[in-house]
Tab-separated table of C-alpha atoms in Angstrom:
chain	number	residue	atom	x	y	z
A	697	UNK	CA	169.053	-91.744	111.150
A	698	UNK	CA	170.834	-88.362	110.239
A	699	UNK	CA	170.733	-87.928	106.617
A	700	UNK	CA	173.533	-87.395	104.600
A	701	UNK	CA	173.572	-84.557	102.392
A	702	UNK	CA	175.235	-85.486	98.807
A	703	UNK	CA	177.561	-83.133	97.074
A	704	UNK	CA	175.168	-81.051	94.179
A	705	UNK	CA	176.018	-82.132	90.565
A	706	UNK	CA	178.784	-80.885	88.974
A	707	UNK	CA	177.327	-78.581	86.316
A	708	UNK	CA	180.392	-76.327	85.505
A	709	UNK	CA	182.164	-76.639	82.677
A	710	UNK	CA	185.956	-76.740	82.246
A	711	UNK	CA	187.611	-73.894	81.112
A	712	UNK	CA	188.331	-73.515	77.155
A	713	UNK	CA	191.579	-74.865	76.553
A	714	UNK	CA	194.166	-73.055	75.004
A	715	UNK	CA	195.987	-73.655	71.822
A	716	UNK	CA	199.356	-73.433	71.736
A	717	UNK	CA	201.223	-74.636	68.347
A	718	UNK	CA	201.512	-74.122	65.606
A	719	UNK	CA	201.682	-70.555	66.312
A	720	UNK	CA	198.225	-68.705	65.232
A	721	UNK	CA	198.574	-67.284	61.745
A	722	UNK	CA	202.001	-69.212	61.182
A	723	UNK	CA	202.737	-70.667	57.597
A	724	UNK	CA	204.058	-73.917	57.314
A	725	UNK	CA	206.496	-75.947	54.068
A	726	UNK	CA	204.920	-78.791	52.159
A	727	UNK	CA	203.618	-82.044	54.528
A	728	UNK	CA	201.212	-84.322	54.685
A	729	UNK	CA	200.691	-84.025	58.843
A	730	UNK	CA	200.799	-81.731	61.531
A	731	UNK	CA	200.383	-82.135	65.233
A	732	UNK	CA	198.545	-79.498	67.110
A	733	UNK	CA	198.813	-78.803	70.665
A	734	UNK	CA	196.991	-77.359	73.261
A	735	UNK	CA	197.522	-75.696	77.288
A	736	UNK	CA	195.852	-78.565	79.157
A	737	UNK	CA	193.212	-77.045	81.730
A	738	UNK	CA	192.333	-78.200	85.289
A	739	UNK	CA	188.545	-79.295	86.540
A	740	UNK	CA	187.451	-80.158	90.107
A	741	UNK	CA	185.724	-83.588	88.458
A	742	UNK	CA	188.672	-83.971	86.781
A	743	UNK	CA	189.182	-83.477	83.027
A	744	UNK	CA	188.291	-86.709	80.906
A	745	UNK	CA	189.039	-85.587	77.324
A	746	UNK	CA	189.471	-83.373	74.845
A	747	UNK	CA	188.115	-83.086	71.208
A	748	UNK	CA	189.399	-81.027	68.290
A	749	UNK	CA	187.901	-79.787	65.031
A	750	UNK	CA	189.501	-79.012	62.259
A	751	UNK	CA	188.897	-77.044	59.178
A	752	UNK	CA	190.111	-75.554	55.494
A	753	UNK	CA	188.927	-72.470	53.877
A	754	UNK	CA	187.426	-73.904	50.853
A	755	UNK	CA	186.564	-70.415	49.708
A	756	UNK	CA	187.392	-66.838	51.109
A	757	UNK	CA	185.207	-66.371	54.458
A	758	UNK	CA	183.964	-70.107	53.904
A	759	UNK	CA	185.474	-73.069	55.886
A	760	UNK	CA	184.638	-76.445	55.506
A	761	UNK	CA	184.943	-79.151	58.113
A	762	UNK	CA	188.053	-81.590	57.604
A	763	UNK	CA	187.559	-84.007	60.557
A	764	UNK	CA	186.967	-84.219	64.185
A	765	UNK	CA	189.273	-85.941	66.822
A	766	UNK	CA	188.292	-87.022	70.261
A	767	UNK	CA	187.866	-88.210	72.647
A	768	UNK	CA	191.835	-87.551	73.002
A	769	UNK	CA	193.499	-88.229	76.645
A	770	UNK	CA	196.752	-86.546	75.334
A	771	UNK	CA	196.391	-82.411	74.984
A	772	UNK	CA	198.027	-83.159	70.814
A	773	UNK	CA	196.850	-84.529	67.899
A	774	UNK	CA	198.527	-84.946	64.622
A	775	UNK	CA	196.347	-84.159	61.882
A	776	UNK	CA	196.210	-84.567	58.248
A	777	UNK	CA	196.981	-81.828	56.083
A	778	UNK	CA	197.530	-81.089	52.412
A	779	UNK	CA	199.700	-78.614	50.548
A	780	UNK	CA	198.277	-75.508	49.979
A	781	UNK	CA	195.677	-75.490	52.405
A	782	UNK	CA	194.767	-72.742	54.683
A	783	UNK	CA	193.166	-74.371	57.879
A	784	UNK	CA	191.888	-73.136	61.458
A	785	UNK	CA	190.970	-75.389	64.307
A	786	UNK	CA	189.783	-75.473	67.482
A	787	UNK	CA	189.930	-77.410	70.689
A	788	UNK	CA	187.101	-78.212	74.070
A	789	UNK	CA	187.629	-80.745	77.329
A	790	UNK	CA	184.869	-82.268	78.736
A	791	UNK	CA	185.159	-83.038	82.609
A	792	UNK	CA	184.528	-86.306	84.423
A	793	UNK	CA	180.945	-85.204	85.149
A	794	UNK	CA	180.309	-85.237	81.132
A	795	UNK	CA	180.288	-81.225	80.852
A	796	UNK	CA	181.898	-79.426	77.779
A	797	UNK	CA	183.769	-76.705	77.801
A	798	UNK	CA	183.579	-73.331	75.202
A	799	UNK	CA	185.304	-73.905	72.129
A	800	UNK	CA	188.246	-72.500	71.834
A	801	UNK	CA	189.310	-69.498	70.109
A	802	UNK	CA	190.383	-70.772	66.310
A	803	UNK	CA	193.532	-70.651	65.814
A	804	UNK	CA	194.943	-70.715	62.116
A	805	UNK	CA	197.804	-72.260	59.671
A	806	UNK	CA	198.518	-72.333	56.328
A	807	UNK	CA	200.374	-75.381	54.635
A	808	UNK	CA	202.849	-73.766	51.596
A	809	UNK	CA	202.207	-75.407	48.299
A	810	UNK	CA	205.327	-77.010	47.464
């Protein structure tokens, strides 16, 4: 009987997504949350989630992690945030055949004291 060749694996990872708001380097008033969205990206196996990580500059050149979302169907997330804080984040999709993408580049905000 002729034998059926399977399709290989699929090893490639997605693209990086993109982040898209708040704008990089943009300074925000006094709140408590903040959603952050991202350019969804495409995957022949089919994108199954995305995951975020966020961060705050604890000291100059020093960032600590604040929390990490995911796995998140939606391409947003709202995130806690406190006054005063200057934060970057970053965003990766993982495609149906369980391969991560690249981070993203970071992208940062700061949150105004009030």
């Amino acid at each position: 009987s002729p034998t059926i060749a399977s399709p290989p694996p699929d090893t490639t990872p997605p693209p990086a997504p993109q982040p898209s708001a708040p704008q990089d380097g943009s300074t925000l008033s006094c709140r408590a949350e903040q959603t952050l969205v991202w350019q969804p990206v495409d995957d022949p196996s089919g994108v199954a989630a995305y995951y975020v990580k966020l961060e705050v500059e604890a000291q100059v050149g020093q960032w600590q992690p604040v929390a990490g979302y995911g796995p998140l169907q939606e391409h947003q997330v709202t995130v806690q945030v406190q006054c005063g804080g200057h934060y970057r984040w970053m965003v990766r999709a993982q495609d149906g055949a369980g391969n991560f993408s690249d981070w993203s580049t970071p992208w940062y905000f700061t949150i105004q004291l009030p």
